[in-house]
Amino acid sequence: MKELPFEHHLLELEKKIDELKSLSAAHFLDLSQEIDTLTQKLEKSKLETYSNLTPWQTTQLARHPRRPLCLDYIDMCFEDFVELRGGRQFPDDNSIVAGLALFRKEPVVVVGHQKGRDTKENIFRNFGMPHPEGYRKALRVMKLANKFRRPIITFVDTPGAYPGMEAEERGQAEAIARNIMEMTFLKVPIVVVVIGEGGSGGAVALGVGDSVLMLEHAIYSVISPEGCASILWRDPSKAEEAARALKLTARDLLELKVIDEFIEEPLGGAHRDPRTTAERVSSALARNLDRLKGLSAEELFQRRLEKYRRMGVYSEDLQ
Amino acid sequence: MGWFTKTKESIVPSNLWTKCQKCEEAIYSKDLAKAAWVCPKCSYHFRIPVRDRIELLLDEKSWQELNAHIKTADPLKFEALTSYDERVKKAVLKTNANEAIATGLGAIEGFPVAVGIFNFDFMGGSMGSAVGEKIVRLTDEALRLRRPLLIVSCSGGARMDEGVLSLMQMVKTSQAIARLSRERLPFLSLLTDPTTGGVTASFAMLGDVILAEPGALIGFAGPRVIEQTIKETLPEGFQRAEFLLETGVIDMVVPRKDLRATLAKLLRFFSAPTHTPKFEAPSNGADPSAPF
């Protein structure tokens, strides 16, 4: 089990409690008082740690190797998932998954970035960093939803669009731009959930929606803290400062009016209780889809324009 | 985002001689200005300020600037080695402009257009909230007056100092183009050196026609980031306008001296009365809510 530096003391406590439990079972000892004390201490300590995470700690949680990924949510929140593959012009891009599914008995289309859990999976998924053909696959499947009038749910979890030579040759920028514009035109409701890393333009390419939700410990940013640190501080080790300055947490984004709501994670983060996290995601999805249900295509289009037009802070003082 | 190509030494017109940044030839500055800042020896296209761009592309005295007062409000109170506020103040002093884009109305060989011109000297032409807002308001004018839109891009991408709000300007500006598209108003996107990051990955790549100046660096990721990722040196000419033309990413590479005539030709094409006067939606009386 991989641990984060700030989780260390919690895992130590958990280990101690487990030891006491097995000791008491093996030797028929009544250690319940000790166990209770430690459990209380653990809960208190958890609460302290996770309600006061720094933006950099949140970034680490958002990238936690055991954090639930797009396919985990598809598995836990949907039924009858049928994956559709290929952008039709290049080999399939495995950093994006897309398909048809039932959400609470209703047919929907699901699209999301897919990272891997270990090195082998991550190589297969290209660390969740799509090439243009991944975005074009996503658009093809979203247009299918449009054609057959099914709502769209997207899961955002990417360090960013892949910055490689082939990606540039095949028009990475165009693929992202095209998705942003075409998602604006889609005549069906779109609900976006940022589940892990919302990495820059590569995230936005799946991130235009009528409702944009975000998990409590997910991040969403114009650039990674490391990238920002190496440019603006000229020192990648200043990532912690950059993470703070960038205002990339779910609470920040709600305040900046970039997202519509954040979904609380179980204490200690989504990876400690994926099931409960998925239930919360599912009920947030249901609530938002329901809210969008009666809207006409034209209403959806106009609301999308209004929603994004309001984003940004500028001054008009004449001085 | 925000992979800024380091600004080369800015052109000082008062100097009698200017050294070409590519072939290093010393050129008599007056000749260079007459040649619209294109090196007579190697055709290197110098980066030019907004006022020169206006003079180059628009009919005399047709430029009328809009929303020049809009500026950033430092929403994040962003501070790195220096504060964003200080950096903006410096940029304002340097460029005598409030933001990294100038927007307005003008005409090209008699064709009225709404025009946006990026100013690289203002924080690398980066796009934050104010730039996004100015592009949207320019689009409002284009829609109101039913004019084509031309944007001359020159930008390192989204402005980091406004964090995720800069990122959202990608959506905001792309949606401005979506509105034009729905009203069948043309958008001509002219890419100049350099155009990268969040600007390329939004409105700039959504032109009905995408033009670029020779040799312009155009891409999503900056060359340095790609080199760090793939751990290789990029080949000569990679991400240059000519390369993008070959890979099918842009429509044409147009030398600076031909830009105005080319734009006029395009505007003539788009401004002519439509051949089919009315498009009618096919209807068989089917229930519009039926799935298919």
XYZ file of C-alpha atoms in Angstrom:
611
model
C 0.000 0.000 0.000
C 1.461 3.335 -1.029
C 1.197 6.108 1.506
C 1.490 9.860 1.347
C 3.832 11.610 3.812
C 0.995 13.259 5.724
C -0.869 9.961 6.023
C 2.021 8.221 7.762
C 0.958 8.744 11.394
C -2.587 7.613 10.587
C -1.393 4.396 9.020
C 0.820 3.779 12.052
C -2.203 4.097 14.327
C -4.266 1.820 12.093
C -1.497 -0.749 12.227
C -1.352 -0.579 16.007
C -5.125 -1.066 16.299
C -4.946 -4.085 14.000
C -2.137 -5.536 16.093
C -4.129 -5.129 19.286
C -7.161 -6.713 17.648
C -5.272 -9.781 16.523
C -3.516 -9.998 19.874
C -6.817 -9.962 21.704
C -8.272 -12.569 19.365
C -5.280 -14.888 19.601
C -4.917 -14.783 23.361
C -8.544 -14.210 24.389
C -7.546 -10.927 26.008
C -9.950 -8.097 26.578
C -8.149 -5.121 25.015
C -11.338 -3.303 24.032
C -10.546 -0.291 26.167
C -7.127 0.183 24.582
C -8.576 -0.404 21.135
C -11.352 2.136 21.753
C -8.888 4.746 22.936
C -6.704 4.287 19.907
C -9.673 4.263 17.548
C -10.895 7.540 18.991
C -7.434 8.963 18.644
C -7.313 7.801 15.042
C -10.653 9.382 14.157
C -9.657 12.656 15.770
C -6.333 12.634 14.033
C -7.959 11.830 10.678
C -10.365 14.700 11.064
C -7.529 17.069 11.912
C -5.417 15.942 8.973
C -8.075 15.856 6.283
C -9.971 18.972 7.179
C -6.784 21.029 7.061
C -5.123 19.742 3.905
C -2.817 22.176 2.165
C -3.394 22.613 -1.595
C -0.244 20.592 -2.213
C -1.500 17.744 -0.015
C -4.800 17.874 -1.916
C -2.821 17.621 -5.158
C -1.147 14.484 -3.824
C -4.508 13.012 -2.817
C -5.942 13.826 -6.252
C -3.092 11.767 -7.735
C -3.187 9.033 -5.098
C -2.305 5.688 -6.714
C -5.277 3.998 -5.088
C -7.797 6.716 -5.906
C -10.849 5.413 -7.794
C -10.514 5.971 -11.552
C -13.022 6.548 -14.327
C -13.691 2.842 -14.952
C -14.217 2.307 -11.212
C -17.023 4.871 -11.225
C -18.449 3.367 -14.398
C -18.442 0.031 -12.639
C -19.971 1.318 -9.391
C -22.478 3.925 -10.679
C -23.676 2.405 -13.967
C -25.014 -0.840 -15.394
C -24.631 -2.586 -18.738
C -21.622 -0.539 -19.819
C -20.741 -1.148 -23.466
C -17.403 0.357 -24.387
C -17.106 1.940 -27.831
C -13.672 2.401 -29.250
C -11.805 4.332 -31.846
C -11.812 7.813 -33.305
C -11.953 6.140 -36.748
C -8.798 7.759 -38.106
C -5.932 6.510 -35.978
C -5.322 3.586 -33.641
C -7.553 3.704 -30.567
C -6.420 5.934 -27.709
C -6.627 4.042 -24.429
C -6.273 7.126 -22.253
C -9.939 7.851 -22.943
C -12.806 5.436 -22.423
C -16.252 6.007 -23.855
C -19.425 4.044 -24.169
C -23.099 3.452 -23.559
C -24.511 2.568 -20.162
C -27.571 2.601 -17.988
C -27.675 5.106 -15.186
C -30.521 4.288 -12.806
C -32.241 2.459 -15.656
C -31.875 5.371 -18.104
C -29.602 5.041 -21.147
C -26.724 7.524 -21.068
C -23.347 8.038 -22.674
C -20.233 8.039 -20.479
C -16.838 9.424 -21.465
C -13.750 9.898 -19.342
C -10.005 10.038 -19.010
C -8.563 6.749 -17.817
C -5.312 6.507 -15.883
C -3.647 3.281 -14.856
C -3.000 1.850 -11.411
C 0.481 0.436 -11.886
C 3.317 0.989 -14.339
C 2.052 -1.549 -16.837
C -1.473 -0.152 -16.830
C -0.176 3.378 -16.950
C 1.879 2.662 -20.035
C -1.221 1.178 -21.661
C -3.286 4.221 -20.637
C -0.475 6.680 -21.400
C -0.866 7.977 -17.819
C -4.268 9.352 -18.774
C -2.753 11.782 -21.272
C -4.693 11.661 -24.549
C -3.520 12.195 -28.093
C -5.835 14.036 -30.499
C -7.465 10.767 -31.571
C -8.600 10.247 -27.965
C -10.449 13.547 -27.999
C -11.845 12.731 -31.432
C -13.121 9.397 -30.129
C -14.737 11.216 -27.208
C -16.419 13.626 -29.615
C -17.601 10.845 -31.901
C -19.289 9.072 -29.003
C -20.736 12.309 -27.614
C -22.209 13.011 -31.050
C -23.785 9.584 -30.887
C -25.444 10.686 -27.662
C -26.591 13.812 -29.447
C -28.035 11.864 -32.363
C -29.983 9.504 -30.133
C -30.812 12.142 -27.497
C -29.078 10.621 -24.488
C -27.540 12.672 -21.695
C -23.758 12.710 -21.422
C -21.656 12.206 -18.302
C -17.948 12.872 -18.438
C -15.275 12.019 -15.874
C -12.228 14.264 -15.882
C -8.924 12.857 -14.612
C -5.804 13.758 -16.564
C -2.418 15.368 -15.921
C -2.974 17.031 -19.323
C -3.118 16.390 -23.049
C 0.015 14.534 -24.163
C 2.789 16.932 -25.202
C 4.471 14.774 -27.826
C 5.522 15.041 -31.457
C 2.798 12.883 -32.973
C 0.177 14.666 -30.901
C 1.294 17.971 -32.401
C 1.444 16.565 -35.924
C -2.100 15.300 -35.668
C -3.449 18.568 -34.310
C -3.669 18.329 -30.517
C -4.720 21.966 -30.221
C -7.409 21.602 -32.863
C -8.806 18.462 -31.249
C -9.190 20.244 -27.904
C -10.653 23.390 -29.449
C -13.087 21.352 -31.559
C -14.368 19.458 -28.523
C -14.942 22.680 -26.600
C -16.988 24.150 -29.437
C -18.878 20.979 -30.311
C -19.757 20.258 -26.672
C -21.308 23.720 -26.601
C -23.529 22.743 -29.529
C -24.665 19.355 -28.207
C -28.421 19.251 -27.777
C -28.396 16.985 -24.720
C -27.531 17.638 -21.071
C -23.869 17.234 -20.097
C -22.769 16.650 -16.520
C -19.029 16.798 -15.856
C -17.383 15.288 -12.782
C -13.760 16.117 -12.007
C -12.687 13.015 -10.100
C -8.918 13.433 -9.835
C -6.684 15.759 -11.804
C -8.201 18.434 -14.013
C -5.035 19.126 -15.963
C -5.331 22.177 -18.163
C -6.620 22.127 -21.765
C -6.550 18.351 -21.777
C -9.222 18.406 -19.065
C -11.305 21.183 -20.601
C -11.645 19.101 -23.778
C -14.021 16.850 -21.813
C -15.035 19.509 -19.328
C -17.680 21.719 -20.935
C -20.973 20.971 -19.256
C -24.292 22.215 -17.943
C -23.282 21.092 -14.469
C -19.653 20.807 -13.481
C -19.111 18.841 -10.283
C -15.871 18.088 -8.520
C -14.803 15.683 -5.844
C -13.620 17.357 -2.652
C -9.967 16.362 -3.068
C -9.750 16.676 -6.833
C -7.818 19.545 -8.418
C -8.416 21.618 -11.543
C -5.784 23.962 -12.863
C -4.362 25.848 -15.823
C -0.986 24.189 -15.226
C 0.435 21.619 -12.807
C 1.992 23.063 -9.643
C 5.348 21.608 -10.785
C 5.063 23.242 -14.211
C 4.039 26.557 -12.716
C 6.891 26.427 -10.205
C 9.483 25.759 -12.868
C 8.255 28.674 -14.985
C 7.332 31.348 -12.455
C 9.732 30.390 -9.653
C 12.299 28.854 -12.021
C 12.472 26.026 -9.506
C 10.269 22.900 -9.729
C 10.740 22.255 -5.999
C 8.506 25.270 -5.302
C 5.467 23.194 -6.292
C 3.987 23.575 -2.838
C 3.961 27.382 -3.143
C 2.632 27.148 -6.693
C -0.192 24.836 -5.612
C -1.259 27.414 -3.057
C -1.026 30.350 -5.475
C -2.935 28.619 -8.280
C -6.144 28.161 -6.225
C -6.799 24.710 -7.608
C -8.896 22.967 -4.942
C -12.613 22.238 -5.195
C -13.377 24.857 -2.544
C -11.371 27.477 -4.453
C -13.125 26.631 -7.685
C -16.542 26.884 -6.114
C -15.601 30.308 -4.805
C -14.307 31.353 -8.235
C -17.637 30.104 -9.676
C -15.921 27.709 -12.063
C -17.712 24.625 -10.701
C -21.314 24.242 -9.591
C -20.797 22.030 -6.561
C -18.284 19.770 -4.902
C -18.948 16.289 -3.699
C -17.677 15.518 -0.201
C -15.330 12.570 0.042
C -15.313 10.067 2.912
C -12.879 11.036 5.645
C -9.367 10.281 4.437
C -10.244 10.545 0.757
C -12.067 8.625 -1.958
C -9.538 5.782 -1.970
C -10.348 4.844 1.631
C -13.963 4.174 0.787
C -14.614 4.009 -2.971
C -18.099 2.579 -2.475
C -19.363 5.523 -0.413
C -17.667 7.962 -2.796
C -19.395 6.332 -5.765
C -22.766 6.509 -4.007
C -22.300 10.220 -3.478
C -21.232 10.710 -7.088
C -24.239 8.744 -8.225
C -26.729 10.787 -6.233
C -25.136 14.058 -7.364
C -25.390 12.865 -10.970
C -29.035 11.880 -10.523
C -29.915 15.210 -8.969
C -28.203 17.198 -11.729
C -29.555 15.125 -14.607
C -32.996 15.508 -13.155
C -32.599 19.266 -12.909
C -31.559 19.474 -16.580
C -34.179 17.097 -17.868
C -36.859 19.503 -19.034
C -34.568 21.898 -20.893
C -34.788 22.275 -24.665
C -31.715 22.167 -26.905
C -31.877 25.939 -27.349
C -32.157 26.505 -23.602
C -29.165 24.265 -22.988
C -27.147 26.168 -25.592
C -28.053 29.597 -24.200
C -27.370 28.516 -20.623
C -23.975 27.142 -21.585
C -23.074 30.468 -23.167
C -24.222 32.404 -20.118
C -22.470 30.048 -17.727
C -19.042 30.414 -19.312
C -19.451 34.038 -20.262
C -19.655 34.888 -16.567
C -16.325 33.214 -15.840
C -13.409 35.526 -15.256
C -12.706 38.611 -13.195
C -11.642 41.863 -14.822
C -11.823 45.556 -14.140
C -13.506 48.325 -16.100
C -12.335 51.247 -13.992
C -11.541 54.207 -16.173
C -8.357 55.557 -14.643
C 0.178 26.157 -20.321
C 1.984 29.410 -20.761
C 5.056 28.001 -22.430
C 6.431 31.323 -23.364
C 9.066 31.545 -25.960
C 11.510 33.982 -24.514
C 11.004 37.365 -26.112
C 13.851 38.162 -28.359
C 15.290 41.631 -28.005
C 12.603 44.036 -29.041
C 13.029 46.059 -32.136
C 14.249 49.568 -31.538
C 13.224 51.583 -34.590
C 15.414 54.492 -33.629
C 18.492 52.378 -34.266
C 19.921 53.012 -37.676
C 20.720 49.348 -38.239
C 18.863 46.266 -37.091
C 20.364 42.830 -36.897
C 18.180 40.051 -38.312
C 17.383 37.599 -35.524
C 17.708 34.662 -37.873
C 20.470 35.296 -40.426
C 22.178 38.008 -38.346
C 22.473 40.308 -41.348
C 22.620 43.983 -40.431
C 19.803 45.746 -42.223
C 19.197 49.452 -42.610
C 16.230 49.970 -40.264
C 14.329 52.220 -42.646
C 14.470 49.541 -45.323
C 13.302 46.962 -42.847
C 10.342 49.113 -41.834
C 9.464 49.607 -45.506
C 9.546 45.839 -45.980
C 7.037 45.444 -43.127
C 9.747 44.016 -40.872
C 10.615 41.088 -43.082
C 14.334 40.443 -43.546
C 15.200 41.101 -47.215
C 17.898 38.463 -47.077
C 16.293 35.457 -45.341
C 12.586 36.449 -45.188
C 12.541 36.185 -41.405
C 9.305 37.773 -40.165
C 10.040 40.014 -37.173
C 7.445 40.209 -34.431
C 5.633 43.535 -34.899
C 3.685 45.741 -32.519
C -0.074 46.245 -32.759
C 0.118 49.635 -34.458
C 2.277 48.209 -37.262
C -0.134 45.321 -37.670
C -3.030 47.744 -38.007
C -1.159 49.737 -40.605
C -0.224 46.572 -42.457
C -3.698 45.025 -42.640
C -6.343 47.692 -42.331
C -7.469 50.518 -44.601
C -6.109 53.880 -43.614
C -7.958 55.501 -40.726
C -10.489 52.670 -40.557
C -9.336 51.389 -37.131
C -11.598 52.224 -34.244
C -10.543 50.630 -30.970
C -13.098 49.158 -28.557
C -12.934 48.324 -24.857
C -9.339 49.502 -24.449
C -10.108 50.210 -20.791
C -10.717 46.591 -19.798
C -7.910 45.231 -17.651
C -7.119 42.450 -15.221
C -8.312 42.561 -11.617
C -5.824 40.024 -10.173
C -8.570 37.668 -8.945
C -6.164 35.248 -7.235
C -3.912 37.882 -5.662
C -1.243 35.811 -7.315
C 2.309 36.015 -6.096
C 5.374 34.169 -7.343
C 8.884 35.656 -7.285
C 7.203 38.932 -8.111
C 3.518 39.686 -7.741
C 1.148 39.522 -10.690
C 0.092 43.072 -9.948
C 3.667 44.291 -10.384
C 4.127 42.314 -13.562
C 0.969 43.804 -15.029
C 2.055 47.326 -14.113
C 5.362 46.736 -15.874
C 3.596 45.412 -18.960
C 1.276 48.426 -19.043
C 4.251 50.770 -18.872
C 6.124 48.824 -21.527
C 3.282 48.619 -24.042
C 1.132 51.611 -23.183
C -1.844 49.252 -23.355
C -4.083 47.809 -20.658
C -4.099 44.233 -21.888
C -2.553 41.672 -24.218
C -5.086 42.162 -26.999
C -6.335 45.216 -28.865
C -9.848 44.857 -30.264
C -11.761 47.092 -32.621
C -13.464 47.680 -35.914
C -11.801 48.324 -39.232
C -11.884 47.594 -42.920
C -9.709 45.573 -45.289
C -9.865 46.863 -48.865
C -13.297 48.195 -48.131
C -14.646 45.089 -46.396
C -15.704 45.934 -42.840
C -14.337 43.560 -40.183
C -14.152 43.174 -36.409
C -10.480 42.748 -35.513
C -8.508 41.478 -32.524
C -4.734 41.800 -32.450
C -2.609 40.164 -29.773
C 0.259 42.076 -28.262
C 3.135 39.743 -27.410
C 4.990 42.445 -25.505
C 2.206 42.419 -22.927
C 3.108 39.387 -20.784
C 3.787 37.161 -23.765
C 0.357 37.831 -25.236
C -1.094 35.592 -22.543
C -4.840 35.155 -22.182
C -6.479 35.915 -18.858
C -9.976 37.104 -17.941
C -9.631 40.524 -19.578
C -8.425 39.118 -22.910
C -11.280 36.592 -22.892
C -13.829 39.280 -22.129
C -12.502 41.557 -24.866
C -12.755 38.760 -27.426
C -16.339 38.027 -26.391
C -17.306 41.706 -26.611
C -15.656 41.951 -30.006
C -17.773 39.004 -31.092
C -20.863 40.791 -29.771
C -20.002 43.677 -32.098
C -19.364 41.354 -35.031
C -22.789 39.797 -34.436
C -24.515 43.120 -33.979
C -23.036 44.616 -37.132
C -22.964 41.306 -39.010
C -19.270 41.545 -39.768
C -16.625 38.875 -40.222
C -14.146 38.447 -37.384
C -10.381 38.444 -37.769
C -8.070 37.631 -34.857
C -4.313 37.957 -35.216
C -2.895 35.645 -32.555
C 0.516 35.978 -30.970
C 0.476 34.350 -27.562
C 2.202 31.953 -25.198
C -1.199 30.645 -24.075
C -3.321 30.968 -20.966
C -2.025 33.337 -18.277
C -0.903 31.301 -15.274
C -1.347 34.166 -12.821
C -5.142 33.906 -13.127
C -5.122 30.142 -12.659
C -8.215 28.224 -13.621
C -9.998 31.438 -14.623
C -7.538 31.756 -17.514
C -8.234 28.161 -18.420
C -11.941 28.917 -18.606
C -11.256 31.683 -21.130
C -10.566 28.851 -23.577
C -14.217 27.870 -23.266
C -15.475 31.426 -23.197
C -13.645 32.431 -26.404
C -14.409 29.165 -28.242
C -18.061 29.714 -27.460
C -17.818 33.198 -28.957
C -16.761 31.495 -32.198
C -19.629 29.023 -31.781
C -22.055 31.963 -31.769
C -20.553 33.382 -34.966
C -20.658 29.974 -36.545
C -24.355 29.604 -35.799
C -25.057 32.967 -37.400
C -22.894 31.997 -40.385
C -20.452 34.830 -39.842
C -16.914 33.977 -40.920
C -13.985 33.826 -38.542
C -10.538 34.254 -40.045
C -7.744 33.188 -37.727
C -4.266 34.503 -38.453
C -1.491 32.862 -36.456
C 1.785 34.704 -35.999
C 4.985 33.835 -34.194
C 4.401 32.377 -31.630
C 0.918 30.975 -31.032
C 0.858 28.185 -28.458
C -0.995 26.709 -25.485
C -4.496 27.718 -24.530
C -4.876 30.202 -27.363
C -4.085 27.602 -30.028
C -6.228 25.035 -28.229
C -9.285 27.276 -28.324
C -10.564 29.978 -30.697
C -7.367 30.204 -32.786
C -7.842 26.690 -34.193
C -11.538 27.275 -34.874
C -11.115 29.591 -37.853
C -13.212 28.924 -40.936
C -9.886 29.662 -42.551
C -6.612 29.444 -40.637
C -3.701 31.441 -42.001
C -0.178 31.724 -40.668
C 2.845 33.870 -41.285
C 5.968 32.105 -42.590
C 8.145 30.549 -39.929
C 5.634 31.145 -37.112
C 5.890 28.718 -34.186
C 2.435 27.212 -33.707
C 1.528 24.409 -31.361
C -0.258 23.144 -28.319
C 2.750 22.318 -26.177
C 5.858 24.464 -26.374
C 8.977 22.882 -27.899
C 10.786 22.838 -24.550
C 7.997 20.879 -22.883
C 7.923 18.354 -25.736
C 11.688 17.920 -25.584
C 11.518 17.327 -21.839
C 8.733 14.776 -22.320
C 10.224 12.741 -25.139
C 13.831 13.387 -24.078
C 14.882 14.130 -27.626
C 15.783 17.244 -29.575
C 13.061 18.286 -31.974
C 13.889 18.358 -35.673
C 14.504 21.673 -37.420
C 11.259 23.292 -38.504
C 9.040 21.254 -36.161
C 5.896 23.232 -35.202
C 6.689 25.925 -37.743
C 3.894 27.230 -40.009
C 5.194 25.337 -43.062
C 5.204 22.100 -41.074
C 1.624 22.665 -39.936
C 0.587 23.278 -43.520
C 2.111 19.945 -44.494
C 0.475 18.043 -41.635
C -2.912 19.532 -42.526
C -3.408 21.628 -39.420
C -3.680 25.033 -41.155
C -4.977 26.231 -44.537
C -2.202 28.466 -45.782
C 1.084 30.177 -45.079
C 1.014 33.744 -46.334
C 4.022 36.072 -46.506
C 3.395 39.320 -44.706
C 3.380 41.428 -47.872
C 0.519 39.328 -49.305
C -1.623 39.162 -46.177
C -3.889 42.074 -46.872
C -4.678 40.985 -50.437
C -5.286 37.402 -49.297
C -7.620 38.479 -46.501
C -9.502 40.724 -48.943
C -9.921 37.791 -51.328
C -11.349 35.672 -48.526
C -13.644 38.435 -47.355
C -14.929 38.893 -50.907
C -15.758 35.188 -51.036
C -17.604 35.223 -47.708
C -19.398 38.527 -48.260
C -21.033 37.670 -51.588
C -24.786 36.963 -51.550
C -25.545 33.292 -50.968
C -26.181 31.091 -53.950
C -28.990 29.197 -52.240
C -31.204 31.899 -50.809
C -32.934 29.810 -48.214
C -32.110 26.578 -46.463
C -35.120 24.671 -45.342
C -35.123 21.984 -42.710
C -36.579 18.752 -44.049
C -39.743 17.854 -42.206
C -41.905 14.782 -42.353
C -44.067 15.884 -39.500
C -42.453 13.407 -37.106
C -42.638 13.979 -33.391
C -39.494 16.020 -32.572
C -39.114 14.261 -29.235
C -39.014 10.812 -30.861
C -35.576 9.228 -30.531
C -35.222 8.534 -34.277
